[in-house]
Amino acid sequence: MAVQRHLRRYRTGRGHAPAVGPKPPSVREVTSWITTHPEHLRDEGADKLHRPRERDAELDRLTGHVRKFAAMMTGRHGDRLEDWIADAEQDTLAPLASFAHNLRRDLDAVRNGLTLPHSSGAGEGNVNRLKMLKRQMFGRASLDLLRKRVLLAR
């Protein structure tokens, strides 16, 4: 009954409906702002990320950790990995600490991946291309036609 009385004021024109504030950013937008290199982030995105970071200390710390990890990846600084893992594990952000803990499981491989110029990207790309062609051809043609498509699809 009290709710009906309260809402009746808005229906008959008495009182004011609360002012609608700006729409908060979506998780996808904030994630995009965090993972984009600060130099490549538009001023608008940087301003919009600055507000949530000011309000939420955990988001601010997470942004710092993500950006340090990204700098390690792009600059091939695998020598900084153990320090980053130690910092992340000591932070109170449980998902980040879990990620850091799991990196320790295969520390040598992760360090090499962040340091060495070798990559399995070309091989993975070819496997992905072959699987796509196989899916496209499934049930439609013979093995000979699939073989020709694989050889000519470069």
mmCIF file of C-alpha atoms in Angstrom:
data_model
loop_
_atom_site.group_PDB
_atom_site.id
_atom_site.type_symbol
_atom_site.label_atom_id
_atom_site.label_comp_id
_atom_site.label_asym_id
_atom_site.label_seq_id
_atom_site.Cartn_x
_atom_site.Cartn_y
_atom_site.Cartn_z
ATOM 1 C CA MET A 1 0.000 0.000 0.000
ATOM 2 C CA ALA A 2 2.807 2.413 0.860
ATOM 3 C CA VAL A 3 4.455 1.718 -2.487
ATOM 4 C CA GLN A 4 1.217 2.455 -4.331
ATOM 5 C CA ARG A 5 0.834 5.782 -2.527
ATOM 6 C CA HIS A 6 4.397 6.682 -3.356
ATOM 7 C CA LEU A 7 4.029 5.784 -7.025
ATOM 8 C CA ARG A 8 0.656 7.558 -7.306
ATOM 9 C CA ARG A 9 2.465 10.906 -6.894
ATOM 10 C CA TYR A 10 4.381 10.277 -10.107
ATOM 11 C CA ARG A 11 1.305 9.164 -12.045
ATOM 12 C CA THR A 12 -0.781 12.221 -11.288
ATOM 13 C CA GLY A 13 1.982 14.707 -12.034
ATOM 14 C CA ARG A 14 2.781 15.621 -8.435
ATOM 15 C CA GLY A 15 6.423 15.313 -7.503
ATOM 16 C CA HIS A 16 9.317 14.607 -9.807
ATOM 17 C CA ALA A 17 10.716 11.401 -11.096
ATOM 18 C CA PRO A 18 14.329 10.959 -10.109
ATOM 19 C CA ALA A 19 16.753 12.368 -12.648
ATOM 20 C CA VAL A 20 18.306 9.686 -14.792
ATOM 21 C CA GLY A 21 22.077 9.776 -14.643
ATOM 22 C CA PRO A 22 24.473 8.801 -17.383
ATOM 23 C CA LYS A 23 24.515 5.164 -18.398
ATOM 24 C CA PRO A 24 27.402 3.338 -16.703
ATOM 25 C CA PRO A 25 29.969 1.771 -19.038
ATOM 26 C CA SER A 26 29.585 -1.892 -19.870
ATOM 27 C CA VAL A 27 32.068 -4.501 -18.691
ATOM 28 C CA ARG A 28 33.208 -4.925 -22.295
ATOM 29 C CA GLU A 29 33.949 -1.202 -22.624
ATOM 30 C CA VAL A 30 35.942 -1.071 -19.379
ATOM 31 C CA THR A 31 37.854 -4.216 -20.345
ATOM 32 C CA SER A 32 38.664 -2.666 -23.701
ATOM 33 C CA TRP A 33 39.926 0.520 -22.041
ATOM 34 C CA ILE A 34 42.077 -1.461 -19.609
ATOM 35 C CA THR A 35 43.637 -3.704 -22.247
ATOM 36 C CA THR A 36 44.299 -0.935 -24.777
ATOM 37 C CA HIS A 37 47.762 0.581 -24.595
ATOM 38 C CA PRO A 38 47.445 3.981 -22.863
ATOM 39 C CA GLU A 39 49.068 5.755 -25.834
ATOM 40 C CA HIS A 40 46.511 4.250 -28.228
ATOM 41 C CA LEU A 41 43.533 5.026 -26.017
ATOM 42 C CA ARG A 42 41.467 7.961 -27.202
ATOM 43 C CA ASP A 43 41.145 10.867 -24.801
ATOM 44 C CA GLU A 44 37.454 10.060 -24.366
ATOM 45 C CA GLY A 45 38.208 6.460 -23.350
ATOM 46 C CA ALA A 46 41.015 7.535 -21.035
ATOM 47 C CA ASP A 47 38.683 9.985 -19.281
ATOM 48 C CA LYS A 48 35.940 7.385 -18.968
ATOM 49 C CA LEU A 49 38.399 4.844 -17.502
ATOM 50 C CA HIS A 50 39.814 7.407 -15.096
ATOM 51 C CA ARG A 51 36.443 7.854 -13.308
ATOM 52 C CA PRO A 52 35.888 4.171 -12.383
ATOM 53 C CA ARG A 53 39.551 3.832 -11.412
ATOM 54 C CA GLU A 54 39.177 6.737 -8.994
ATOM 55 C CA ARG A 55 36.069 5.204 -7.432
ATOM 56 C CA ASP A 56 37.287 1.610 -7.188
ATOM 57 C CA ALA A 57 40.754 0.907 -5.776
ATOM 58 C CA GLU A 58 40.599 -2.744 -6.893
ATOM 59 C CA LEU A 59 39.956 -1.734 -10.504
ATOM 60 C CA ASP A 60 42.832 0.718 -10.288
ATOM 61 C CA ARG A 61 45.216 -1.999 -9.029
ATOM 62 C CA LEU A 62 43.949 -4.460 -11.637
ATOM 63 C CA THR A 63 44.559 -1.933 -14.414
ATOM 64 C CA GLY A 64 48.124 -1.488 -13.212
ATOM 65 C CA HIS A 65 48.779 -5.241 -13.156
ATOM 66 C CA VAL A 66 47.248 -5.765 -16.606
ATOM 67 C CA ARG A 67 49.276 -2.950 -18.132
ATOM 68 C CA LYS A 68 52.524 -4.227 -16.604
ATOM 69 C CA PHE A 69 51.813 -7.704 -17.983
ATOM 70 C CA ALA A 70 51.005 -6.248 -21.407
ATOM 71 C CA ALA A 71 54.288 -4.317 -21.375
ATOM 72 C CA MET A 72 56.104 -7.590 -20.615
ATOM 73 C CA MET A 73 54.343 -9.299 -23.515
ATOM 74 C CA THR A 74 54.893 -6.613 -26.131
ATOM 75 C CA GLY A 75 58.435 -5.746 -25.043
ATOM 76 C CA ARG A 76 59.532 -9.376 -24.550
ATOM 77 C CA HIS A 77 60.593 -8.768 -20.953
ATOM 78 C CA GLY A 78 60.311 -12.294 -19.567
ATOM 79 C CA ASP A 79 62.924 -11.376 -16.958
ATOM 80 C CA ARG A 80 60.271 -9.286 -15.159
ATOM 81 C CA LEU A 81 57.803 -12.191 -14.919
ATOM 82 C CA GLU A 82 58.692 -13.452 -11.440
ATOM 83 C CA ASP A 83 58.398 -9.960 -9.940
ATOM 84 C CA TRP A 84 55.011 -9.505 -11.633
ATOM 85 C CA ILE A 85 53.792 -12.868 -10.352
ATOM 86 C CA ALA A 86 54.932 -12.061 -6.807
ATOM 87 C CA ASP A 87 53.125 -8.690 -6.905
ATOM 88 C CA ALA A 88 49.943 -10.266 -8.317
ATOM 89 C CA GLU A 89 49.929 -13.089 -5.755
ATOM 90 C CA GLN A 90 50.301 -10.637 -2.870
ATOM 91 C CA ASP A 91 47.392 -8.511 -4.094
ATOM 92 C CA THR A 92 43.912 -9.159 -2.699
ATOM 93 C CA LEU A 93 42.414 -9.677 -6.165
ATOM 94 C CA ALA A 94 41.678 -13.412 -6.036
ATOM 95 C CA PRO A 95 41.228 -14.064 -9.796
ATOM 96 C CA LEU A 96 44.479 -12.260 -10.572
ATOM 97 C CA ALA A 97 46.326 -14.142 -7.831
ATOM 98 C CA SER A 98 44.945 -17.409 -9.210
ATOM 99 C CA PHE A 99 46.133 -16.497 -12.713
ATOM 100 C CA ALA A 100 49.592 -15.642 -11.364
ATOM 101 C CA HIS A 101 49.711 -18.891 -9.373
ATOM 102 C CA ASN A 102 48.860 -20.887 -12.500
ATOM 103 C CA LEU A 103 51.637 -19.129 -14.424
ATOM 104 C CA ARG A 104 54.084 -20.531 -11.857
ATOM 105 C CA ARG A 105 53.082 -24.077 -12.808
ATOM 106 C CA ASP A 106 54.964 -23.783 -16.102
ATOM 107 C CA LEU A 107 57.194 -20.826 -15.350
ATOM 108 C CA ASP A 108 59.967 -21.731 -17.798
ATOM 109 C CA ALA A 109 57.577 -22.027 -20.752
ATOM 110 C CA VAL A 110 55.815 -18.752 -19.894
ATOM 111 C CA ARG A 111 59.144 -16.939 -19.426
ATOM 112 C CA ASN A 112 60.393 -18.281 -22.760
ATOM 113 C CA GLY A 113 57.159 -17.245 -24.446
ATOM 114 C CA LEU A 114 57.617 -13.718 -23.113
ATOM 115 C CA THR A 115 61.323 -13.577 -24.013
ATOM 116 C CA LEU A 116 62.151 -15.572 -27.135
ATOM 117 C CA PRO A 117 61.207 -14.456 -30.648
ATOM 118 C CA HIS A 118 60.027 -17.956 -31.601
ATOM 119 C CA SER A 119 56.305 -18.429 -32.083
ATOM 120 C CA SER A 120 53.987 -21.255 -33.030
ATOM 121 C CA GLY A 121 51.616 -18.700 -34.564
ATOM 122 C CA ALA A 122 52.291 -19.709 -38.174
ATOM 123 C CA GLY A 123 51.696 -23.377 -37.444
ATOM 124 C CA GLU A 124 48.564 -22.611 -35.435
ATOM 125 C CA GLY A 125 47.292 -20.420 -38.270
ATOM 126 C CA ASN A 126 47.704 -23.239 -40.790
ATOM 127 C CA VAL A 127 45.930 -25.708 -38.508
ATOM 128 C CA ASN A 128 43.084 -23.220 -38.061
ATOM 129 C CA ARG A 129 42.844 -22.706 -41.846
ATOM 130 C CA LEU A 130 42.777 -26.466 -42.481
ATOM 131 C CA LYS A 131 40.064 -27.027 -39.900
ATOM 132 C CA MET A 132 37.968 -24.241 -41.424
ATOM 133 C CA LEU A 133 38.268 -25.784 -44.895
ATOM 134 C CA LYS A 134 37.424 -29.219 -43.528
ATOM 135 C CA ARG A 135 34.304 -27.832 -41.807
ATOM 136 C CA GLN A 136 33.231 -26.075 -45.000
ATOM 137 C CA MET A 137 33.647 -29.225 -47.072
ATOM 138 C CA PHE A 138 32.157 -31.706 -44.582
ATOM 139 C CA GLY A 139 29.604 -33.935 -46.316
ATOM 140 C CA ARG A 140 29.770 -31.947 -49.550
ATOM 141 C CA ALA A 141 32.607 -33.356 -51.591
ATOM 142 C CA SER A 142 35.195 -36.077 -51.890
ATOM 143 C CA LEU A 143 38.641 -36.221 -50.360
ATOM 144 C CA ASP A 144 40.176 -35.273 -53.743
ATOM 145 C CA LEU A 145 38.300 -31.952 -53.831
ATOM 146 C CA LEU A 146 39.235 -31.232 -50.209
ATOM 147 C CA ARG A 147 42.887 -31.928 -51.071
ATOM 148 C CA LYS A 148 42.741 -29.489 -54.011
ATOM 149 C CA ARG A 149 41.145 -26.780 -51.855
ATOM 150 C CA VAL A 150 43.798 -27.207 -49.176
ATOM 151 C CA LEU A 151 46.616 -26.937 -51.700
ATOM 152 C CA LEU A 152 45.115 -24.012 -53.634
ATOM 153 C CA ALA A 153 43.701 -22.003 -50.713
ATOM 154 C CA ARG A 154 46.784 -19.975 -49.977
#
